[in-house]
GROMACS .gro file of C-alpha atoms in nm:
model
  324
    1UNK     CA    1  -0.034  -0.011   0.008
    2UNK     CA    2   0.139   0.334  -0.055
    3UNK     CA    3   0.027   0.705  -0.006
    4UNK     CA    4  -0.107   0.920  -0.250
    5UNK     CA    5  -0.150   1.246  -0.271
    6UNK     CA    6  -0.538   1.287  -0.419
    7UNK     CA    7  -0.598   1.725  -0.404
    8UNK     CA    8  -0.392   2.017  -0.299
    9UNK     CA    9  -0.539   2.339  -0.192
   10UNK     CA   10  -0.393   2.681  -0.020
   11UNK     CA   11  -0.521   2.980   0.166
   12UNK     CA   12  -0.340   3.335   0.135
   13UNK     CA   13  -0.428   3.632   0.306
   14UNK     CA   14  -0.566   3.918   0.087
   15UNK     CA   15  -0.330   4.163   0.272
   16UNK     CA   16  -0.004   4.241   0.070
   17UNK     CA   17   0.279   4.424   0.312
   18UNK     CA   18   0.568   4.519   0.041
   19UNK     CA   19   0.926   4.564   0.114
   20UNK     CA   20   0.833   4.923   0.063
   21UNK     CA   21   0.556   4.881   0.340
   22UNK     CA   22   0.793   4.761   0.611
   23UNK     CA   23   1.048   5.065   0.532
   24UNK     CA   24   0.812   5.280   0.698
   25UNK     CA   25   0.887   5.104   0.977
   26UNK     CA   26   1.191   4.922   0.968
   27UNK     CA   27   1.548   5.044   0.907
   28UNK     CA   28   1.601   4.912   0.584
   29UNK     CA   29   1.502   4.936   0.214
   30UNK     CA   30   1.391   4.701  -0.064
   31UNK     CA   31   1.708   4.640  -0.254
   32UNK     CA   32   1.850   4.535   0.072
   33UNK     CA   33   1.566   4.309   0.128
   34UNK     CA   34   1.568   4.134  -0.214
   35UNK     CA   35   1.942   4.131  -0.247
   36UNK     CA   36   1.959   3.894   0.077
   37UNK     CA   37   1.685   3.726   0.070
   38UNK     CA   38   1.460   3.737  -0.261
   39UNK     CA   39   1.155   3.835  -0.122
   40UNK     CA   40   0.934   4.151  -0.239
   41UNK     CA   41   0.597   4.105  -0.069
   42UNK     CA   42   0.460   3.877   0.175
   43UNK     CA   43   0.119   3.804   0.302
   44UNK     CA   44  -0.049   3.917   0.616
   45UNK     CA   45  -0.365   3.771   0.835
   46UNK     CA   46  -0.583   3.996   1.017
   47UNK     CA   47  -0.522   4.069   1.381
   48UNK     CA   48  -0.869   3.903   1.428
   49UNK     CA   49  -0.809   3.577   1.190
   50UNK     CA   50  -0.576   3.306   1.378
   51UNK     CA   51  -0.429   3.011   1.203
   52UNK     CA   52  -0.725   2.776   1.326
   53UNK     CA   53  -0.944   3.054   1.124
   54UNK     CA   54  -0.712   3.022   0.799
   55UNK     CA   55  -0.717   2.644   0.811
   56UNK     CA   56  -1.034   2.629   0.835
   57UNK     CA   57  -1.077   2.850   0.464
   58UNK     CA   58  -0.831   2.645   0.275
   59UNK     CA   59  -1.000   2.305   0.373
   60UNK     CA   60  -1.324   2.493   0.245
   61UNK     CA   61  -1.080   2.561  -0.081
   62UNK     CA   62  -1.020   2.188  -0.093
   63UNK     CA   63  -1.402   2.060  -0.073
   64UNK     CA   64  -1.420   2.343  -0.350
   65UNK     CA   65  -1.229   2.107  -0.589
   66UNK     CA   66  -1.463   1.821  -0.521
   67UNK     CA   67  -1.304   1.615  -0.266
   68UNK     CA   68  -1.521   1.477   0.028
   69UNK     CA   69  -1.362   1.452   0.419
   70UNK     CA   70  -1.640   1.175   0.503
   71UNK     CA   71  -1.384   0.919   0.545
   72UNK     CA   72  -1.101   1.097   0.685
   73UNK     CA   73  -0.891   0.850   0.937
   74UNK     CA   74  -0.682   1.130   1.011
   75UNK     CA   75  -0.595   1.509   1.057
   76UNK     CA   76  -0.267   1.594   1.095
   77UNK     CA   77  -0.222   2.024   1.130
   78UNK     CA   78   0.185   2.117   1.130
   79UNK     CA   79   0.172   2.445   1.306
   80UNK     CA   80   0.422   2.698   1.557
   81UNK     CA   81   0.153   2.948   1.574
   82UNK     CA   82  -0.164   2.726   1.717
   83UNK     CA   83  -0.461   2.891   1.774
   84UNK     CA   84  -0.451   2.745   2.155
   85UNK     CA   85  -0.212   2.568   2.344
   86UNK     CA   86  -0.474   2.313   2.394
   87UNK     CA   87  -0.726   2.195   2.227
   88UNK     CA   88  -0.542   2.128   1.896
   89UNK     CA   89  -0.598   2.283   1.560
   90UNK     CA   90  -0.658   1.960   1.384
   91UNK     CA   91  -0.942   1.911   1.678
   92UNK     CA   92  -1.124   2.247   1.562
   93UNK     CA   93  -1.052   2.173   1.210
   94UNK     CA   94  -1.237   1.779   1.295
   95UNK     CA   95  -1.543   2.014   1.470
   96UNK     CA   96  -1.590   2.255   1.204
   97UNK     CA   97  -1.612   1.977   0.946
   98UNK     CA   98  -1.783   1.733   1.139
   99UNK     CA   99  -1.528   1.455   1.047
  100UNK     CA  100  -1.592   1.114   1.241
  101UNK     CA  101  -1.526   1.102   1.627
  102UNK     CA  102  -1.308   0.779   1.509
  103UNK     CA  103  -1.087   1.028   1.345
  104UNK     CA  104  -0.695   1.022   1.492
  105UNK     CA  105  -0.619   1.409   1.539
  106UNK     CA  106  -0.291   1.613   1.623
  107UNK     CA  107  -0.080   1.886   1.577
  108UNK     CA  108   0.295   1.914   1.526
  109UNK     CA  109   0.524   2.145   1.592
  110UNK     CA  110   0.838   2.106   1.354
  111UNK     CA  111   0.842   2.459   1.248
  112UNK     CA  112   0.932   2.511   0.861
  113UNK     CA  113   0.987   2.127   0.818
  114UNK     CA  114   0.628   2.065   0.950
  115UNK     CA  115   0.445   1.988   0.582
  116UNK     CA  116   0.747   1.712   0.573
  117UNK     CA  117   0.689   1.569   0.876
  118UNK     CA  118   0.298   1.588   0.853
  119UNK     CA  119   0.335   1.423   0.490
  120UNK     CA  120   0.567   1.148   0.616
  121UNK     CA  121   0.387   1.070   0.936
  122UNK     CA  122   0.021   1.058   0.691
  123UNK     CA  123   0.206   0.821   0.498
  124UNK     CA  124   0.354   0.551   0.757
  125UNK     CA  125  -0.022   0.538   0.872
  126UNK     CA  126  -0.129   0.485   0.544
  127UNK     CA  127   0.152   0.275   0.475
  128UNK     CA  128   0.079   0.055   0.811
  129UNK     CA  129  -0.311   0.021   0.715
  130UNK     CA  130  -0.369   0.211   0.999
  131UNK     CA  131  -0.555   0.480   0.765
  132UNK     CA  132  -0.724   0.487   0.407
  133UNK     CA  133  -0.716   0.860   0.371
  134UNK     CA  134  -0.534   1.139   0.601
  135UNK     CA  135  -0.597   1.527   0.564
  136UNK     CA  136  -0.290   1.719   0.639
  137UNK     CA  137  -0.290   2.132   0.706
  138UNK     CA  138   0.018   2.352   0.776
  139UNK     CA  139  -0.104   2.699   0.895
  140UNK     CA  140   0.078   2.963   1.035
  141UNK     CA  141   0.022   3.288   1.118
  142UNK     CA  142   0.373   3.431   1.114
  143UNK     CA  143   0.324   3.796   1.191
  144UNK     CA  144   0.209   3.721   1.554
  145UNK     CA  145   0.506   3.589   1.652
  146UNK     CA  146   0.764   3.889   1.474
  147UNK     CA  147   0.935   4.148   1.696
  148UNK     CA  148   0.882   4.423   1.457
  149UNK     CA  149   1.166   4.623   1.623
  150UNK     CA  150   1.456   4.336   1.485
  151UNK     CA  151   1.487   4.387   1.120
  152UNK     CA  152   1.676   4.068   1.054
  153UNK     CA  153   1.376   3.865   1.153
  154UNK     CA  154   1.078   4.094   1.086
  155UNK     CA  155   1.133   4.111   0.669
  156UNK     CA  156   1.143   3.745   0.642
  157UNK     CA  157   0.824   3.594   0.716
  158UNK     CA  158   0.440   3.592   0.612
  159UNK     CA  159   0.066   3.409   0.676
  160UNK     CA  160  -0.069   3.117   0.489
  161UNK     CA  161  -0.168   2.763   0.490
  162UNK     CA  162  -0.156   2.461   0.272
  163UNK     CA  163  -0.361   2.177   0.274
  164UNK     CA  164  -0.288   1.778   0.152
  165UNK     CA  165  -0.542   1.495   0.131
  166UNK     CA  166  -0.376   1.167   0.095
  167UNK     CA  167  -0.554   0.872   0.005
  168UNK     CA  168  -0.416   0.491  -0.009
  169UNK     CA  169  -0.324   0.333  -0.324
  170UNK     CA  170  -0.179  -0.005  -0.498
  171UNK     CA  171  -0.069   0.198  -0.798
  172UNK     CA  172   0.286   0.280  -0.846
  173UNK     CA  173   0.265   0.642  -0.801
  174UNK     CA  174   0.277   0.809  -0.477
  175UNK     CA  175   0.517   0.899  -0.200
  176UNK     CA  176   0.771   0.647  -0.288
  177UNK     CA  177   1.089   0.788  -0.005
  178UNK     CA  178   1.091   1.002   0.225
  179UNK     CA  179   1.306   1.131   0.530
  180UNK     CA  180   1.276   1.328   0.860
  181UNK     CA  181   1.504   1.412   1.143
  182UNK     CA  182   1.641   1.642   1.443
  183UNK     CA  183   1.899   1.748   1.583
  184UNK     CA  184   1.896   1.974   1.930
  185UNK     CA  185   2.026   2.329   1.885
  186UNK     CA  186   1.760   2.594   2.037
  187UNK     CA  187   2.034   2.866   2.054
  188UNK     CA  188   2.034   2.981   1.653
  189UNK     CA  189   1.668   2.974   1.605
  190UNK     CA  190   1.390   2.993   1.890
  191UNK     CA  191   1.115   3.167   2.051
  192UNK     CA  192   1.210   3.157   2.438
  193UNK     CA  193   0.915   3.327   2.581
  194UNK     CA  194   0.545   3.127   2.619
  195UNK     CA  195   0.659   2.853   2.753
  196UNK     CA  196   0.702   2.693   3.111
  197UNK     CA  197   1.071   2.750   3.070
  198UNK     CA  198   0.990   3.149   3.019
  199UNK     CA  199   0.601   3.208   3.085
  200UNK     CA  200   0.500   3.572   2.956
  201UNK     CA  201   0.476   3.805   3.276
  202UNK     CA  202   0.403   4.163   3.312
  203UNK     CA  203   0.742   4.184   3.385
  204UNK     CA  204   0.915   4.050   3.060
  205UNK     CA  205   0.620   4.127   2.783
  206UNK     CA  206   0.778   4.417   2.689
  207UNK     CA  207   1.097   4.279   2.593
  208UNK     CA  208   0.923   4.042   2.343
  209UNK     CA  209   1.055   3.721   2.441
  210UNK     CA  210   0.757   3.534   2.247
  211UNK     CA  211   0.890   3.643   1.958
  212UNK     CA  212   1.146   3.492   1.670
  213UNK     CA  213   1.505   3.494   1.779
  214UNK     CA  214   1.765   3.396   1.513
  215UNK     CA  215   2.137   3.377   1.452
  216UNK     CA  216   2.124   3.394   1.037
  217UNK     CA  217   2.470   3.331   0.930
  218UNK     CA  218   2.446   2.956   1.152
  219UNK     CA  219   2.083   2.866   1.055
  220UNK     CA  220   2.225   2.977   0.650
  221UNK     CA  221   2.545   2.720   0.749
  222UNK     CA  222   2.328   2.467   0.862
  223UNK     CA  223   2.053   2.481   0.643
  224UNK     CA  224   2.294   2.443   0.317
  225UNK     CA  225   2.443   2.119   0.471
  226UNK     CA  226   2.144   1.993   0.608
  227UNK     CA  227   1.926   2.000   0.259
  228UNK     CA  228   2.222   1.819   0.135
  229UNK     CA  229   2.231   1.526   0.372
  230UNK     CA  230   1.852   1.477   0.368
  231UNK     CA  231   1.811   1.505  -0.033
  232UNK     CA  232   2.076   1.259  -0.083
  233UNK     CA  233   1.931   1.001   0.162
  234UNK     CA  234   1.601   1.034   0.025
  235UNK     CA  235   1.672   0.966  -0.321
  236UNK     CA  236   1.937   0.687  -0.230
  237UNK     CA  237   1.655   0.495  -0.034
  238UNK     CA  238   1.441   0.500  -0.363
  239UNK     CA  239   1.727   0.421  -0.587
  240UNK     CA  240   1.674   0.742  -0.803
  241UNK     CA  241   1.959   0.957  -0.968
  242UNK     CA  242   1.902   1.333  -0.839
  243UNK     CA  243   1.956   1.411  -1.249
  244UNK     CA  244   1.600   1.214  -1.279
  245UNK     CA  245   1.397   1.483  -1.042
  246UNK     CA  246   1.209   1.716  -1.232
  247UNK     CA  247   1.173   1.952  -0.960
  248UNK     CA  248   1.241   2.040  -0.648
  249UNK     CA  249   1.031   2.235  -0.390
  250UNK     CA  250   1.214   2.352  -0.067
  251UNK     CA  251   1.172   2.518   0.203
  252UNK     CA  252   1.135   2.900   0.110
  253UNK     CA  253   1.317   3.102   0.315
  254UNK     CA  254   1.598   3.263   0.157
  255UNK     CA  255   1.673   3.197  -0.224
  256UNK     CA  256   2.101   3.240  -0.132
  257UNK     CA  257   2.011   2.924   0.067
  258UNK     CA  258   1.870   2.753  -0.217
  259UNK     CA  259   2.158   2.897  -0.490
  260UNK     CA  260   2.397   2.755  -0.248
  261UNK     CA  261   2.228   2.351  -0.213
  262UNK     CA  262   2.175   2.355  -0.593
  263UNK     CA  263   2.568   2.435  -0.608
  264UNK     CA  264   2.636   2.144  -0.380
  265UNK     CA  265   2.415   1.938  -0.560
  266UNK     CA  266   2.530   2.013  -0.904
  267UNK     CA  267   2.191   2.100  -0.985
  268UNK     CA  268   2.066   2.350  -1.178
  269UNK     CA  269   1.873   2.660  -1.048
  270UNK     CA  270   1.594   2.603  -1.294
  271UNK     CA  271   1.518   2.304  -1.105
  272UNK     CA  272   1.376   2.476  -0.829
  273UNK     CA  273   1.046   2.595  -0.803
  274UNK     CA  274   1.076   2.950  -0.659
  275UNK     CA  275   0.772   3.151  -0.498
  276UNK     CA  276   0.954   3.352  -0.177
  277UNK     CA  277   0.924   3.679  -0.381
  278UNK     CA  278   0.535   3.675  -0.349
  279UNK     CA  279   0.466   3.507   0.023
  280UNK     CA  280   0.823   3.543   0.185
  281UNK     CA  281   0.874   3.270   0.477
  282UNK     CA  282   0.557   3.134   0.571
  283UNK     CA  283   0.748   2.853   0.816
  284UNK     CA  284   0.513   2.522   0.811
  285UNK     CA  285   0.280   2.572   0.503
  286UNK     CA  286   0.624   2.724   0.320
  287UNK     CA  287   0.671   2.376   0.117
  288UNK     CA  288   0.295   2.318   0.019
  289UNK     CA  289   0.208   2.616  -0.076
  290UNK     CA  290   0.456   2.630  -0.330
  291UNK     CA  291   0.414   2.217  -0.420
  292UNK     CA  292   0.024   2.346  -0.462
  293UNK     CA  293   0.138   2.641  -0.687
  294UNK     CA  294   0.343   2.427  -0.884
  295UNK     CA  295   0.112   2.170  -0.888
  296UNK     CA  296  -0.152   2.405  -1.009
  297UNK     CA  297   0.056   2.600  -1.279
  298UNK     CA  298   0.082   2.250  -1.466
  299UNK     CA  299   0.508   2.237  -1.407
  300UNK     CA  300   0.443   1.886  -1.251
  301UNK     CA  301   0.298   1.646  -1.515
  302UNK     CA  302   0.228   1.241  -1.510
  303UNK     CA  303   0.546   1.049  -1.479
  304UNK     CA  304   0.726   1.328  -1.294
  305UNK     CA  305   0.974   1.269  -0.956
  306UNK     CA  306   0.936   1.528  -0.754
  307UNK     CA  307   1.119   1.623  -0.420
  308UNK     CA  308   0.981   1.792  -0.159
  309UNK     CA  309   1.247   1.921   0.148
  310UNK     CA  310   1.214   2.167   0.429
  311UNK     CA  311   1.483   2.251   0.728
  312UNK     CA  312   1.332   2.440   1.051
  313UNK     CA  313   1.380   2.567   1.378
  314UNK     CA  314   1.451   2.264   1.647
  315UNK     CA  315   1.671   2.169   1.433
  316UNK     CA  316   1.432   1.933   1.234
  317UNK     CA  317   1.419   1.836   0.818
  318UNK     CA  318   1.310   1.630   0.594
  319UNK     CA  319   1.242   1.538   0.270
  320UNK     CA  320   0.969   1.320   0.046
  321UNK     CA  321   1.013   1.206  -0.334
  322UNK     CA  322   0.706   1.158  -0.497
  323UNK     CA  323   0.659   1.011  -0.828
  324UNK     CA  324   0.316   1.128  -1.040
   0.00000   0.00000   0.00000
């Protein structure tokens, strides 16, 4: 039994924030941002629009494509910006769409690698015959965890949601290999406040410890070497040569990271699907948004080998190889 991606969808807030808008708030400018990141603009949710609200809209967009959620056996939500500490965002989705009570519902916290973690977990559930149909959602409202006084992080992130519905198949298409991993290294990319180590209090709220803190150069170096490792491992498991890939869809963090990964693997940059210029880094939703856009644009065709890969805080990483 193999996991097959039945349908994809996404949701992006209407509000577009350009680099020129950020020039009014931060000590930065459009040229500086574009040169160092490749980002021109990003989407921002409304103040009263939670990550759960956005996820619900993305799932309704999925239903509009003619799929049914009636027999969904599991819901997995990848998010670092969940609506509540509990209940899970997956539980909120289950209630909204009246999915059966026997459905397995839970959230995953794997930062920017969350979509891959959810996808690979769903695949394992299907391959083990535990589930026949799994809904995965990556929903992030990164605008809630940004320090708008820190130009090194505030320019990078945006909001959005990506959704995939997976089903069991006996066909030779679908997800054919995967890799996930983690390495404890909280010092270079972390949100220190809001958990039990550093609860939010009246004394520390002005310091904004509940926002992203990042040592950019260290993240860059670790991301490049980790991408190379996880991509190579996933391809080796499937006995597929990297030159046989039709498309690589990476987490959209920084065009310089993607360029460095391509050079280290001997790949032309046109093998990479890039949309960071429109959305910035949408954390867990990033890979899925790019994947959905590539699929809907016709960039992915029957018989293609497509590799999804991501790297995030934790540190976490993962890759998924799909045959269409």
